[in-house]
mmCIF file of C-alpha atoms in Angstrom:
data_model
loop_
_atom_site.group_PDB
_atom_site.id
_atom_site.type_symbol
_atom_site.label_atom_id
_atom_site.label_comp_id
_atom_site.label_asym_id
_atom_site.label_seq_id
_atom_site.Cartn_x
_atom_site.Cartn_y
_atom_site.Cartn_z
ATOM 1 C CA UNK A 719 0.606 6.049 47.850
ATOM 2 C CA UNK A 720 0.615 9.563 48.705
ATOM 3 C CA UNK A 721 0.931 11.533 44.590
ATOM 4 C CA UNK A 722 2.985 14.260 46.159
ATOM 5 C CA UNK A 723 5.480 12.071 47.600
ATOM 6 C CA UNK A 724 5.574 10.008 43.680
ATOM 7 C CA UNK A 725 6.195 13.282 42.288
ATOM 8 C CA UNK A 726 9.046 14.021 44.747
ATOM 9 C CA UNK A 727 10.146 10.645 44.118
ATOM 10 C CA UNK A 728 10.441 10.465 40.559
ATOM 11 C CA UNK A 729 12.304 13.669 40.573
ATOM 12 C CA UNK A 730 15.000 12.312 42.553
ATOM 13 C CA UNK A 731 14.808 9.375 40.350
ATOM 14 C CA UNK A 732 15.693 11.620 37.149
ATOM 15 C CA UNK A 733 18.113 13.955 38.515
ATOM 16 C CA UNK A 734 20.341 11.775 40.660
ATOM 17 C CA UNK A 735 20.129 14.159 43.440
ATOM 18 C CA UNK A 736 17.817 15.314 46.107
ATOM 19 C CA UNK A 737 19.362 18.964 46.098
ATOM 20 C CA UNK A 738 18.868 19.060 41.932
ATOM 21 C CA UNK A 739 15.304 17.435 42.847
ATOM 22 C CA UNK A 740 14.630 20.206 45.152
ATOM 23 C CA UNK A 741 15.440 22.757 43.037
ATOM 24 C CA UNK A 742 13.487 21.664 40.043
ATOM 25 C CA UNK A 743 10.423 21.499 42.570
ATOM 26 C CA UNK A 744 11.025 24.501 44.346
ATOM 27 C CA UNK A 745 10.944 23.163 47.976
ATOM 28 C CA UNK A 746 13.292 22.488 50.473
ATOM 29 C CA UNK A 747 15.673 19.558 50.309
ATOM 30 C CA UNK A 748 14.851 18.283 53.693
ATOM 31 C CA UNK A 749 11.042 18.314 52.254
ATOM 32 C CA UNK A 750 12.153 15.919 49.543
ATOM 33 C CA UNK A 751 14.113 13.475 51.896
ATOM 34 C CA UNK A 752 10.994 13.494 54.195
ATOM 35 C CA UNK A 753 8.515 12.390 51.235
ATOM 36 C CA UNK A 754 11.455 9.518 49.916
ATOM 37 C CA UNK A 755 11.926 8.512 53.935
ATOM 38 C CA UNK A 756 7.958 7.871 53.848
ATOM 39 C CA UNK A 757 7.999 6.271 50.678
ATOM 40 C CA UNK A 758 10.341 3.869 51.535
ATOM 41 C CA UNK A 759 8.612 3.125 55.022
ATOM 42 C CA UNK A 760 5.421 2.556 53.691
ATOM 43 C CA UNK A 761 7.075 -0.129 51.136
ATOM 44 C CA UNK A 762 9.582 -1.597 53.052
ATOM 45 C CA UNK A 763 12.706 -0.955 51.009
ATOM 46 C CA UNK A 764 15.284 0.967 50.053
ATOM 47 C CA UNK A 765 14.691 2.742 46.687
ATOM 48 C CA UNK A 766 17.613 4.676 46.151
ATOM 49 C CA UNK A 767 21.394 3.510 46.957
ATOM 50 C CA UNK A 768 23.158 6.787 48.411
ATOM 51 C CA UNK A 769 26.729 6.881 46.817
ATOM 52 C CA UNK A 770 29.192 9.776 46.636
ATOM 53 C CA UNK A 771 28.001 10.382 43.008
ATOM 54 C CA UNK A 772 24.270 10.924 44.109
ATOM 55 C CA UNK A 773 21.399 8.623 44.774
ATOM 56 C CA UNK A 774 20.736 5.670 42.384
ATOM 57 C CA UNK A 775 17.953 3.551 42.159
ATOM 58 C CA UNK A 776 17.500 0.295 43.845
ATOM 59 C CA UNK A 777 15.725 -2.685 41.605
ATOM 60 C CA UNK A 778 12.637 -1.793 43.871
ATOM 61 C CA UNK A 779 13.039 1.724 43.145
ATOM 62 C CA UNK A 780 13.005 1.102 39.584
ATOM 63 C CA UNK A 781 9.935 -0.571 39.376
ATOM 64 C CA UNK A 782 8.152 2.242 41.431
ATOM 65 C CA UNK A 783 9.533 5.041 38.866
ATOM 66 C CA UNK A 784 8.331 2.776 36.102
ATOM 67 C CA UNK A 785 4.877 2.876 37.619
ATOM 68 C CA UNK A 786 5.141 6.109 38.763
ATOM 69 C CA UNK A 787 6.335 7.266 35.290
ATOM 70 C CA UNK A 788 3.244 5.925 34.009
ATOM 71 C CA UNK A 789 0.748 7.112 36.303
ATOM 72 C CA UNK A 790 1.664 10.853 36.030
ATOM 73 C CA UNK A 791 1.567 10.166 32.215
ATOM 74 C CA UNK A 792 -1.939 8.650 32.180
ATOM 75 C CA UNK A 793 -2.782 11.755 34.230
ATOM 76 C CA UNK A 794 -1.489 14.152 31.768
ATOM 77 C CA UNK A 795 -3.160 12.169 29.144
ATOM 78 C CA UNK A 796 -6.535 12.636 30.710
ATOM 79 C CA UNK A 797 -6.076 16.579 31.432
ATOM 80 C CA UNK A 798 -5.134 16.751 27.930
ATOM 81 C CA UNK A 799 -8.273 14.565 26.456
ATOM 82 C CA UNK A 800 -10.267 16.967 28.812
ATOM 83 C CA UNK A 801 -8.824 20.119 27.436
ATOM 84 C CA UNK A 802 -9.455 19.067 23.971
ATOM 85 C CA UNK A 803 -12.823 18.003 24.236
ATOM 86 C CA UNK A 804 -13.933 21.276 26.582
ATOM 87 C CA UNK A 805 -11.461 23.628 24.181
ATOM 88 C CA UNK A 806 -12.672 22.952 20.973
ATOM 89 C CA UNK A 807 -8.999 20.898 20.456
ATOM 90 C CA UNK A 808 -6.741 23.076 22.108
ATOM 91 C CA UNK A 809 -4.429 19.470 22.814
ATOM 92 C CA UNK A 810 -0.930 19.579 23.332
ATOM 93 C CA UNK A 811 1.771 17.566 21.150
ATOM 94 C CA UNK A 812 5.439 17.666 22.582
ATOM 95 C CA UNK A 813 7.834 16.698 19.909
ATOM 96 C CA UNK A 814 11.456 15.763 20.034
ATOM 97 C CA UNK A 815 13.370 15.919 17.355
ATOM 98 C CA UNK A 816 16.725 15.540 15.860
ATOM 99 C CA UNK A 817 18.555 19.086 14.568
ATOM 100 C CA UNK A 818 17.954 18.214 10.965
ATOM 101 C CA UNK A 819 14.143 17.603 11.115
ATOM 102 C CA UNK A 820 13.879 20.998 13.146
ATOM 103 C CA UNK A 821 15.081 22.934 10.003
ATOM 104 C CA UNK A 822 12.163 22.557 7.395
ATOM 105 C CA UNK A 823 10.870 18.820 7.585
ATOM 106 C CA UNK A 824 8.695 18.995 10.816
ATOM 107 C CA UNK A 825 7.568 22.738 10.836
ATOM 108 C CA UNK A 826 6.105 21.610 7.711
ATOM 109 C CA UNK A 827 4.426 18.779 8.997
ATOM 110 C CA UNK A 828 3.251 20.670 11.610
ATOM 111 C CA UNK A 829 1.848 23.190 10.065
ATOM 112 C CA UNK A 830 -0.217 21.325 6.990
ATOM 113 C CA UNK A 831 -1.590 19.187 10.176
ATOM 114 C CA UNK A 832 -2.793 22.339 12.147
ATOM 115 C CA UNK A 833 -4.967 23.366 8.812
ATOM 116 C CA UNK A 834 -7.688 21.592 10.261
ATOM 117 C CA UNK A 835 -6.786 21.945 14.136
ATOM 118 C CA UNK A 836 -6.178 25.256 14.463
ATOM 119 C CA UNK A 837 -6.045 25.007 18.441
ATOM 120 C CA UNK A 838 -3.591 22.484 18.605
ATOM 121 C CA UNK A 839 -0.666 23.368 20.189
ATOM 122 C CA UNK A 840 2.917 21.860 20.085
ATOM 123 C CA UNK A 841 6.192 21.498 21.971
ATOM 124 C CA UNK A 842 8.907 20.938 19.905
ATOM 125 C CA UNK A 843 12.528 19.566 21.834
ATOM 126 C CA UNK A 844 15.572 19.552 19.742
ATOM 127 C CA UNK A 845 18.105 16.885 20.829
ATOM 128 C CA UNK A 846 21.124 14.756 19.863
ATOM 129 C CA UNK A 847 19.829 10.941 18.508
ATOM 130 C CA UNK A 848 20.476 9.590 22.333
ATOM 131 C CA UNK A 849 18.815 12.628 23.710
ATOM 132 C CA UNK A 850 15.539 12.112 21.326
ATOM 133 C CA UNK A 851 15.474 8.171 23.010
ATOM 134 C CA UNK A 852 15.954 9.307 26.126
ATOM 135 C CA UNK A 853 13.389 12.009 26.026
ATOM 136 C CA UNK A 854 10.996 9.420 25.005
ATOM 137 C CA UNK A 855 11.947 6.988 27.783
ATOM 138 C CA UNK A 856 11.311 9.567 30.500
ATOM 139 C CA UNK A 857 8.114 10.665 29.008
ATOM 140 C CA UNK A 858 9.619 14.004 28.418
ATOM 141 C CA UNK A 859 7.761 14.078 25.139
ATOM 142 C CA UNK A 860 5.207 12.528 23.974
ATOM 143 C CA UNK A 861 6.492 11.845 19.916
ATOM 144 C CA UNK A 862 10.084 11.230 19.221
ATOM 145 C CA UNK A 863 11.733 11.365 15.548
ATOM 146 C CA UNK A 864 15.108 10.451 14.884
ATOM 147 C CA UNK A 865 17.468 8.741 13.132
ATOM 148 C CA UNK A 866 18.734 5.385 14.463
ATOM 149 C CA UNK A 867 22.033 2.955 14.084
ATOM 150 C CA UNK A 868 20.839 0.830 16.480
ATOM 151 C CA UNK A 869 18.215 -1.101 18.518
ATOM 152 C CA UNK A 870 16.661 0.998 21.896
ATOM 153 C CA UNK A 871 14.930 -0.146 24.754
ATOM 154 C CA UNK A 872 12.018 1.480 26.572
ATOM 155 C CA UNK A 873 10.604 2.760 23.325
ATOM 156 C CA UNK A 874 7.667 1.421 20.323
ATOM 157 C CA UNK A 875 8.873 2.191 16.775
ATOM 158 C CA UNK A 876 5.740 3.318 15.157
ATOM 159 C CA UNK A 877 7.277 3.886 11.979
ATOM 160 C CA UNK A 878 10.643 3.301 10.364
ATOM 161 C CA UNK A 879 12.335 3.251 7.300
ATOM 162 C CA UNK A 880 16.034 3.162 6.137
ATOM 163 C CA UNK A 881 17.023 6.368 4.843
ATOM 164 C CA UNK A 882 20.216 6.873 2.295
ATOM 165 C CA UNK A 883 22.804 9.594 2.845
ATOM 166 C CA UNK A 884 23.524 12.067 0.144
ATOM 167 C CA UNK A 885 26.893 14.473 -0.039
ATOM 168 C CA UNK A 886 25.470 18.081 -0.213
ATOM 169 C CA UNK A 887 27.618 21.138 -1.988
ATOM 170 C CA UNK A 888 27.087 24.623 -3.897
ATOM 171 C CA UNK A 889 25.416 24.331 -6.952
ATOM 172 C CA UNK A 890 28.246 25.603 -8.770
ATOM 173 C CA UNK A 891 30.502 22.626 -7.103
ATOM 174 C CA UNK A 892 32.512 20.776 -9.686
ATOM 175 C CA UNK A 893 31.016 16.933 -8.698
ATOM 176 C CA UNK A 894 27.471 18.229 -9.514
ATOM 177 C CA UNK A 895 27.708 17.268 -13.029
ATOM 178 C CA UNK A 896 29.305 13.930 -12.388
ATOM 179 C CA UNK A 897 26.520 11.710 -11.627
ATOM 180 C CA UNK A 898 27.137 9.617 -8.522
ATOM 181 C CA UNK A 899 30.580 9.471 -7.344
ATOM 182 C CA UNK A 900 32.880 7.807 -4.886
ATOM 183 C CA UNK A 901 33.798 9.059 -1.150
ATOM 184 C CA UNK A 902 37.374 8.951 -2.145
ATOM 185 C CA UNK A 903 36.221 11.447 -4.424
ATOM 186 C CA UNK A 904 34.356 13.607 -1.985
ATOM 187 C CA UNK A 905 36.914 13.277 0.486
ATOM 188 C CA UNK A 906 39.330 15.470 -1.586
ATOM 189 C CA UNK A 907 37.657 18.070 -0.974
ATOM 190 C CA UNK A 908 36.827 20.344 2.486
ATOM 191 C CA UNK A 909 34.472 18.054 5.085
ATOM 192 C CA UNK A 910 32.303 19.805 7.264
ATOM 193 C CA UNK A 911 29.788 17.712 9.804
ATOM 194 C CA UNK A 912 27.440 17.148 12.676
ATOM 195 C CA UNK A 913 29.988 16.449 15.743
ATOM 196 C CA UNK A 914 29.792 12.585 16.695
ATOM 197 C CA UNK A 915 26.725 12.932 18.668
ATOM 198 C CA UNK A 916 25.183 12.920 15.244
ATOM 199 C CA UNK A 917 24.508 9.070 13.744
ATOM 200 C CA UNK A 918 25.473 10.580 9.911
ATOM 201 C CA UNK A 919 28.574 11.230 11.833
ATOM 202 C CA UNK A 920 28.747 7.838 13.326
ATOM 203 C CA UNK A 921 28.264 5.874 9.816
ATOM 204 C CA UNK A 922 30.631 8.094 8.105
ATOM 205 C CA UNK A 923 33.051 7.362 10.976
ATOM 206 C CA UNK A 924 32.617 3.874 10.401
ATOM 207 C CA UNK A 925 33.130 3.755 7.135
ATOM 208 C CA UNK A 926 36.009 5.786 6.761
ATOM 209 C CA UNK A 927 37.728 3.592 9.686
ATOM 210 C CA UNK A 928 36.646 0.465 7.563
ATOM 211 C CA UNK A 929 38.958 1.965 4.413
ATOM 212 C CA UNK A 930 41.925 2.853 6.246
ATOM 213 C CA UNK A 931 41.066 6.454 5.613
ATOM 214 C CA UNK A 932 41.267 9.736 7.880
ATOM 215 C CA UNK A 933 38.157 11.855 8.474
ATOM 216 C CA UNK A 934 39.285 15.477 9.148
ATOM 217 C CA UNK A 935 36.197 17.871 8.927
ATOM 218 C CA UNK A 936 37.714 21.753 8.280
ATOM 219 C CA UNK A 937 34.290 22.176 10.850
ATOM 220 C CA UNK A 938 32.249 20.568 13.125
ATOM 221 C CA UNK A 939 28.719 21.826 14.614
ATOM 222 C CA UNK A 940 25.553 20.836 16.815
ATOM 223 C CA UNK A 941 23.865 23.196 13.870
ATOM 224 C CA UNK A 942 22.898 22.036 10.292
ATOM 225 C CA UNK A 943 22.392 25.260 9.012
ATOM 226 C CA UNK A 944 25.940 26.747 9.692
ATOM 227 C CA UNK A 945 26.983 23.297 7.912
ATOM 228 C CA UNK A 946 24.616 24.343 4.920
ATOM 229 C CA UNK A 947 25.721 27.738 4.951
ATOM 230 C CA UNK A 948 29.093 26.429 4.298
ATOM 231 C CA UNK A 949 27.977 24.427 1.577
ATOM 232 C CA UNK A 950 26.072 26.740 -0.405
ATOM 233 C CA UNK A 951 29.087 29.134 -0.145
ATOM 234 C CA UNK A 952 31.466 26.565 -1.616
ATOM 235 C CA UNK A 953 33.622 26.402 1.671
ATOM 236 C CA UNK A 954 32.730 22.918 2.152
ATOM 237 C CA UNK A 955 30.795 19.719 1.456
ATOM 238 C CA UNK A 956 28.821 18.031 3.913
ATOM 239 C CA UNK A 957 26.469 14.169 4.081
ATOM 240 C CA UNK A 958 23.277 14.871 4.994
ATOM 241 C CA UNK A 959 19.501 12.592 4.774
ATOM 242 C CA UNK A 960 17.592 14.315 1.997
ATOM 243 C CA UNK A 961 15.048 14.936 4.545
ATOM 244 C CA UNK A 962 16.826 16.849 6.495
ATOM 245 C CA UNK A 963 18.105 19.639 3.470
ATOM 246 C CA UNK A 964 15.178 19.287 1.338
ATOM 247 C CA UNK A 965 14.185 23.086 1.965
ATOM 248 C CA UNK A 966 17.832 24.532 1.199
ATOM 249 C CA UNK A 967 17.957 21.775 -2.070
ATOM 250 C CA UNK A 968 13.746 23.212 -3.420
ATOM 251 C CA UNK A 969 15.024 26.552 -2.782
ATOM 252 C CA UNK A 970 18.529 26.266 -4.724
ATOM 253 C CA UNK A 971 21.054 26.708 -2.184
ATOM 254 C CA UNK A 972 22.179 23.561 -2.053
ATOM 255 C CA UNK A 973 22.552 20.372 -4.582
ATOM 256 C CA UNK A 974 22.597 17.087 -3.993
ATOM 257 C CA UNK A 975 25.795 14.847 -4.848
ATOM 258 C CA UNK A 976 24.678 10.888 -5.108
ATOM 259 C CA UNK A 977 27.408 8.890 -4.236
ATOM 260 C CA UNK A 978 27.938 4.875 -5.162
ATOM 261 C CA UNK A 979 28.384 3.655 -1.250
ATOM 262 C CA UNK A 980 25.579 5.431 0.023
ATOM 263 C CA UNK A 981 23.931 2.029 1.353
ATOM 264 C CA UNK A 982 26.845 1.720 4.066
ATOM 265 C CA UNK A 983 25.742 5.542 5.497
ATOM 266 C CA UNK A 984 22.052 4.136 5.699
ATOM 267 C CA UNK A 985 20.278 4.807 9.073
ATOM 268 C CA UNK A 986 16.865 4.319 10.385
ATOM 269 C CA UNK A 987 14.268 6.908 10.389
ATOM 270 C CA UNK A 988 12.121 6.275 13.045
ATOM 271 C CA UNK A 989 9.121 7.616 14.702
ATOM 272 C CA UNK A 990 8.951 6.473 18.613
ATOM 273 C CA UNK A 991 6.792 6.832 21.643
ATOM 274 C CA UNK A 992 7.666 5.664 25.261
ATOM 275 C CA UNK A 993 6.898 1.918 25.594
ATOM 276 C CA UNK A 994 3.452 0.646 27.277
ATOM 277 C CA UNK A 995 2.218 4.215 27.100
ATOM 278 C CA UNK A 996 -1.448 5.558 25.617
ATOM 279 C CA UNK A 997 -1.566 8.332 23.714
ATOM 280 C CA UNK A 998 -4.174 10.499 22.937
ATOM 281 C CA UNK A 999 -6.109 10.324 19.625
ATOM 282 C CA UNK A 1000 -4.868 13.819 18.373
ATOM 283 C CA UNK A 1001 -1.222 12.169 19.081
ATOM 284 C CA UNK A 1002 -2.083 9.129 17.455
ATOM 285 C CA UNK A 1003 -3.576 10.758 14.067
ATOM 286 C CA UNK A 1004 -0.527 13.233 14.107
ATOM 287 C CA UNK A 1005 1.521 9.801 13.958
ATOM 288 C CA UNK A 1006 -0.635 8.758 11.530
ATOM 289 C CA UNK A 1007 -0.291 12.220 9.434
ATOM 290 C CA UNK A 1008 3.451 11.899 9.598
ATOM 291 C CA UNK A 1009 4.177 8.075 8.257
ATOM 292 C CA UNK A 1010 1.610 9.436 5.593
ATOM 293 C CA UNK A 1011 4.027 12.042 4.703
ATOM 294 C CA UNK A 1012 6.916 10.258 5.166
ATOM 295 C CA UNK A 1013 6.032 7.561 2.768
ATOM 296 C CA UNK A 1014 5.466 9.212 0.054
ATOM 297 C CA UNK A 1015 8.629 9.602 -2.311
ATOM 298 C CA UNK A 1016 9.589 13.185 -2.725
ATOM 299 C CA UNK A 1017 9.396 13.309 1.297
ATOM 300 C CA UNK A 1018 12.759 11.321 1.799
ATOM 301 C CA UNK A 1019 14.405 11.265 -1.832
ATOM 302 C CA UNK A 1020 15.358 13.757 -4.425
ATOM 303 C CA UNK A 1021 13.740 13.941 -7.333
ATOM 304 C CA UNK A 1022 15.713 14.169 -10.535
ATOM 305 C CA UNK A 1023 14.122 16.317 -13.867
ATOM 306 C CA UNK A 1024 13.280 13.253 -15.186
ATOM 307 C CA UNK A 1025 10.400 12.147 -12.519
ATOM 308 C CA UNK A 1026 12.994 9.103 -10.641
ATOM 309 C CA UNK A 1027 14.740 9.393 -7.512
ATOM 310 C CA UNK A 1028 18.093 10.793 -8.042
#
């Protein structure tokens, strides 16, 4: 099969549209139909079903995104091997990530693993939980980490581990001395959140609708930092993975509030790649790096003055 017409292919296979495919590749529309047209000749069926709402994939045409999906992966993978080996290991990594391991967590990780690669390179994507899955799925990126609620298809789960929420405030906020406390308790007070997109949302959702009780953030945002900002200026308390504040806690503009239900706002952090795919080595020790990290205990849980988790 003709690689040009794949390519074509598999970009009206993600966009839904031969217009939008045409755009993304910069040639004409008609072009695009042409190179589908062929396809579909040279198989012997119909790959897309042409509704009103755009084109949609027939089983057939599934099965020849899947492989072609695959094949232009492999043949990034090899350019990229080649690169590395010719380039002294000027690879590429491309990363998607959830908003909360963009603040602090994987710039770190990123940067103690480039100590010894200096060449390496790295694409970081910052999406919603669904949009890190999906990313993955497509082959958009090549590493996905993000928190989970709930099982995915299409992807591998190299690593994953349940991770326990934690209310976040000032450090002048009056629960701070209390120990661990009860939502009810938290509630009382100003709410602000990731919008529902977000699965710390989703549990607290959950849980709130499982009590009876009405969740009514004074702000919602796509942005963890305006929600910290908030926080450390008293204006609000927000529920956050430790992983995801552990910067703004080290440096003091935050503290950490334990709270006594904090097993029903666990989620999954997991680490995933696309299904059936082979990564490169530099890929594959980066995962490696990272569930090294990860695992260890200050990574993913406060530690109180007295050497335990808090």
């Amino acid at each position: 099969m003709n690689q040009s017409a794949l390519r074509y292919f598999l970009e009206v296979a993600r966009t839904g549209s031969v217009n939008a495919a045409a755009d993304r590749l910069r040639v004409a529309a008609s072009a695009v139909s042409r190179q589908v047209a062929k396809l579909e000749d040279e198989l012997g069926a119909s790959l897309f079903e042409r509704r009103s709402r755009g084109m949609v994939l027939t089983q057939a045409g599934r099965l020849l995104a899947s492989y072609a999906q695959r094949t232009a992966l492999e043949s990034d993978q090899i350019v990229n091997e080649i690169r590395e080996l010719s380039s002294a290991g000027r690879g590429l990594i491309r990363l998607g990530i959830t908003e909360g391991l963009a603040v602090s967590f994987i710039p770190e990780m990123i940067h103690a693993f480039r100590l010894d690669r200096p060449h390496l390179l790295f694409n970081i994507k910052v999406f919603p939980p669904a949009g890190v899955v999906k990313a993955v799925q497509e082959g958009e990126v090549d590493v996905g980490v993000t928190f989970s609620v709930k099982p995915e298809g299409g992807v591998k789960i190299q690593w994953q581990q349940a991770m326990p929420s934690y209310a976040i405030a000032s450090t002048n906020h009056p629960l701070i001395r209390r120990g661990r406390v009860e939502i009810s308790e938290l509630l009382k007070y100003p709410i602000a959140i990731l919008d529902d997109a977000a699965t710390i949302r989703q549990v607290l959702d959950m849980y709130c609708a499982s009590k009876g009780v009405s969740l009514e953030p004074v702000a919602t945002s796509t942005n963890i930092a305006s929600l910290l900002t908030l926080c450390r200026l008293g204006a609000a308390v927000t529920f956050s993975a430790y992983i995801s504040v552990r910067m703004a806690v080290r440096d003091g503009h935050v503290a950490i509030v334990p709270f006594n239900e904090a097993r029903f706002l666990e989620r999954n952090l997991q680490i995933q790649t696309m299904l059936g795919r082979t990564l490169t080595q530099t890929t594959m020790d980066f995962i490696s790096f990272l569930v090294s990290e990860l695992e260890k205990p200050e990574a993913t849980y406060p530690i109180s003055p007295e050497g335990g988790a808090a």
